[in-house]
Amino acid sequence: MDWGNWFSDANNVVFLVVALVMVAASVRVVTSPNVVHSALMLVIALAGAAGLFLMLGAEFVAWTLVLVYIGAVIVLFLFGIMITRAPTGRDPGRLDHARRWPAAVVALGTFVTIATVTTLAFEDRPVSGAVTSGGDLGEVLFNRYVIPFEAVSFVLLAALIGGIVLARKDPER
């Protein structure tokens, strides 16, 4: 592979920059002592993933990731942190330096194993060039799969009501 030609393509350079930002933000998610900072770094990592999906031509997946994960899940995390008033600073009693390196080795080994298995599993399969628009996906979702879609909406509604009941302060206590 000729790296000079690789860097001459703008798509490759943008991919490299976005990937490096995602890796840096992901590392800060798990190493930041402040939970709010971790959630904000997760927003950056997920925005990078949405950018990569846009580069691949999967606009629906990218915007779904932005709306669902960045727009809803991260806001839910931040509300949960703020409502519970959980301590957000460093807890010196919980840091165990003796287990950091073995955990890093296990994480790296797991990553290499998963990357190798998935690479080998799809090595000889052709890449499909068909791109489905968001309109086609919406038509299938709301015509063919309307019952499962509505069932999932009721499950999410029940989870929302359960969360409100659990977070509510009981005046009788």
CSV table of C-alpha atoms in Angstrom, one decimal:
chain,number,residue,atom,x,y,z
A,1,MET,CA,0.0,0.0,0.0
A,2,ASP,CA,1.4,3.4,-1.0
A,3,TRP,CA,0.8,5.7,1.9
A,4,GLY,CA,1.5,8.8,-0.2
A,5,ASN,CA,-1.5,8.1,-2.4
A,6,TRP,CA,-3.6,7.2,0.7
A,7,PHE,CA,-3.0,10.6,2.2
A,8,SER,CA,-3.7,12.4,-1.1
A,9,ASP,CA,-7.4,11.4,-1.0
A,10,ALA,CA,-9.4,13.8,1.1
A,11,ASN,CA,-11.8,11.1,2.3
A,12,ASN,CA,-9.0,9.2,3.8
A,13,VAL,CA,-7.7,12.3,5.6
A,14,VAL,CA,-11.1,13.1,7.0
A,15,PHE,CA,-11.6,9.5,8.1
A,16,LEU,CA,-8.3,9.6,9.9
A,17,VAL,CA,-9.1,12.9,11.7
A,18,VAL,CA,-12.6,11.8,12.7
A,19,ALA,CA,-11.3,8.4,13.8
A,20,LEU,CA,-8.5,10.0,16.0
A,21,VAL,CA,-11.0,12.4,17.5
A,22,MET,CA,-13.3,9.4,18.3
A,23,VAL,CA,-10.5,7.4,19.9
A,24,ALA,CA,-9.4,10.3,22.0
A,25,ALA,CA,-13.0,11.1,23.1
A,26,SER,CA,-13.6,7.4,23.9
A,27,VAL,CA,-10.5,7.2,26.0
A,28,ARG,CA,-11.6,10.3,27.9
A,29,VAL,CA,-15.1,8.7,28.4
A,30,VAL,CA,-13.6,5.9,30.5
A,31,THR,CA,-10.7,7.9,32.1
A,32,SER,CA,-12.4,11.1,33.1
A,33,PRO,CA,-13.0,11.4,36.9
A,34,ASN,CA,-16.1,13.6,36.3
A,35,VAL,CA,-19.2,11.8,35.1
A,36,VAL,CA,-20.6,14.9,33.3
A,37,HIS,CA,-17.3,15.3,31.4
A,38,SER,CA,-17.5,11.6,30.4
A,39,ALA,CA,-21.1,12.1,29.1
A,40,LEU,CA,-20.0,15.1,27.0
A,41,MET,CA,-17.0,13.1,25.6
A,42,LEU,CA,-19.5,10.4,24.7
A,43,VAL,CA,-21.4,13.0,22.7
A,44,ILE,CA,-18.2,13.8,20.8
A,45,ALA,CA,-17.5,10.1,20.1
A,46,LEU,CA,-21.0,9.4,18.9
A,47,ALA,CA,-20.9,12.5,16.7
A,48,GLY,CA,-17.8,11.1,15.1
A,49,ALA,CA,-19.5,7.8,14.5
A,50,ALA,CA,-22.4,9.7,12.9
A,51,GLY,CA,-19.8,11.5,10.7
A,52,LEU,CA,-18.3,8.1,9.6
A,53,PHE,CA,-21.8,6.8,8.7
A,54,LEU,CA,-22.3,10.0,6.6
A,55,MET,CA,-19.1,9.3,4.9
A,56,LEU,CA,-20.3,5.8,4.1
A,57,GLY,CA,-23.5,7.1,2.6
A,58,ALA,CA,-25.8,5.8,5.4
A,59,GLU,CA,-27.6,9.1,6.1
A,60,PHE,CA,-30.5,7.5,7.9
A,61,VAL,CA,-28.3,5.6,10.3
A,62,ALA,CA,-26.2,8.7,11.0
A,63,TRP,CA,-29.2,10.9,11.7
A,64,THR,CA,-30.8,8.2,13.8
A,65,LEU,CA,-27.7,8.0,15.8
A,66,VAL,CA,-27.7,11.7,16.3
A,67,LEU,CA,-31.4,11.9,17.3
A,68,VAL,CA,-31.6,8.8,19.4
A,69,TYR,CA,-28.2,8.6,21.1
A,70,ILE,CA,-27.0,12.2,21.2
A,71,GLY,CA,-30.4,13.8,21.4
A,72,ALA,CA,-32.1,11.5,23.8
A,73,VAL,CA,-29.8,9.0,25.6
A,74,ILE,CA,-27.1,11.6,26.5
A,75,VAL,CA,-29.7,14.1,27.7
A,76,LEU,CA,-31.2,11.3,29.8
A,77,PHE,CA,-27.7,10.5,31.3
A,78,LEU,CA,-27.2,14.2,32.1
A,79,PHE,CA,-30.6,14.5,33.7
A,80,GLY,CA,-30.1,11.4,35.7
A,81,ILE,CA,-26.7,12.7,37.0
A,82,MET,CA,-28.2,16.1,37.9
A,83,ILE,CA,-31.4,14.7,39.4
A,84,THR,CA,-29.7,12.1,41.6
A,85,ARG,CA,-27.1,14.6,42.7
A,86,ALA,CA,-24.5,11.8,42.6
A,87,PRO,CA,-20.9,12.8,43.4
A,88,THR,CA,-19.1,13.6,40.2
A,89,GLY,CA,-15.6,14.0,41.4
A,90,ARG,CA,-12.7,11.5,41.9
A,91,ASP,CA,-13.1,8.9,44.6
A,92,PRO,CA,-9.6,8.0,45.8
A,93,GLY,CA,-10.7,5.0,47.6
A,94,ARG,CA,-12.0,3.2,44.5
A,95,LEU,CA,-8.8,3.5,42.3
A,96,ASP,CA,-7.0,0.3,42.1
A,97,HIS,CA,-3.7,0.8,40.2
A,98,ALA,CA,-2.7,-2.9,40.5
A,99,ARG,CA,-5.5,-4.0,38.2
A,100,ARG,CA,-5.1,-1.3,35.5
A,101,TRP,CA,-2.5,-3.1,33.4
A,102,PRO,CA,-4.1,-6.5,33.4
A,103,ALA,CA,-7.4,-4.9,32.5
A,104,ALA,CA,-5.7,-3.1,29.6
A,105,VAL,CA,-4.1,-6.3,28.4
A,106,VAL,CA,-7.5,-8.1,28.5
A,107,ALA,CA,-9.3,-5.3,26.7
A,108,LEU,CA,-6.6,-5.2,24.0
A,109,GLY,CA,-6.7,-9.0,23.6
A,110,THR,CA,-10.5,-8.9,23.4
A,111,PHE,CA,-10.3,-6.1,20.7
A,112,VAL,CA,-7.8,-8.0,18.7
A,113,THR,CA,-9.8,-11.2,18.9
A,114,ILE,CA,-13.0,-9.6,17.8
A,115,ALA,CA,-11.3,-7.6,15.0
A,116,THR,CA,-9.7,-10.8,13.7
A,117,VAL,CA,-12.8,-12.9,13.8
A,118,THR,CA,-15.0,-10.3,12.1
A,119,THR,CA,-12.3,-9.6,9.5
A,120,LEU,CA,-11.9,-13.2,8.7
A,121,ALA,CA,-15.7,-13.9,8.7
A,122,PHE,CA,-16.4,-11.3,6.0
A,123,GLU,CA,-13.2,-11.5,4.1
A,124,ASP,CA,-14.6,-13.3,1.0
A,125,ARG,CA,-18.1,-11.7,0.9
A,126,PRO,CA,-18.8,-9.2,-1.7
A,127,VAL,CA,-19.8,-5.7,-0.7
A,128,SER,CA,-23.4,-4.7,-1.7
A,129,GLY,CA,-23.6,-1.4,-3.5
A,130,ALA,CA,-27.3,-1.0,-2.9
A,131,VAL,CA,-28.2,2.0,-0.9
A,132,THR,CA,-31.7,2.3,0.7
A,133,SER,CA,-33.2,5.7,1.2
A,134,GLY,CA,-34.9,6.7,4.4
A,135,GLY,CA,-38.2,6.9,2.7
A,136,ASP,CA,-38.0,3.2,1.6
A,137,LEU,CA,-37.1,2.3,5.2
A,138,GLY,CA,-39.9,4.3,6.7
A,139,GLU,CA,-42.4,2.8,4.3
A,140,VAL,CA,-41.4,-0.7,5.3
A,141,LEU,CA,-41.3,0.2,9.0
A,142,PHE,CA,-44.7,1.8,9.1
A,143,ASN,CA,-46.5,-0.6,6.7
A,144,ARG,CA,-45.1,-4.0,7.2
A,145,TYR,CA,-43.8,-3.8,10.7
A,146,VAL,CA,-46.3,-1.4,12.3
A,147,ILE,CA,-47.4,-3.8,15.0
A,148,PRO,CA,-43.9,-4.5,16.4
A,149,PHE,CA,-43.2,-0.7,16.1
A,150,GLU,CA,-46.2,0.1,18.2
A,151,ALA,CA,-45.4,-2.6,20.7
A,152,VAL,CA,-41.9,-1.2,21.2
A,153,SER,CA,-43.5,2.3,21.7
A,154,PHE,CA,-45.7,0.9,24.5
A,155,VAL,CA,-42.7,-0.8,26.1
A,156,LEU,CA,-40.8,2.5,26.0
A,157,LEU,CA,-43.8,4.3,27.4
A,158,ALA,CA,-44.0,1.9,30.3
A,159,ALA,CA,-40.3,2.3,31.0
A,160,LEU,CA,-40.7,6.1,31.0
A,161,ILE,CA,-43.6,5.9,33.5
A,162,GLY,CA,-41.6,3.5,35.6
A,163,GLY,CA,-38.7,5.9,35.7
A,164,ILE,CA,-40.9,8.8,36.7
A,165,VAL,CA,-42.5,6.7,39.5
A,166,LEU,CA,-39.1,5.6,40.8
A,167,ALA,CA,-37.6,9.1,40.6
A,168,ARG,CA,-40.6,10.8,42.3
A,169,LYS,CA,-40.2,11.7,46.0
A,170,ASP,CA,-42.8,10.0,48.1
A,171,PRO,CA,-44.5,12.6,50.4
A,172,GLU,CA,-45.5,9.9,52.9
A,173,ARG,CA,-41.9,8.9,53.8
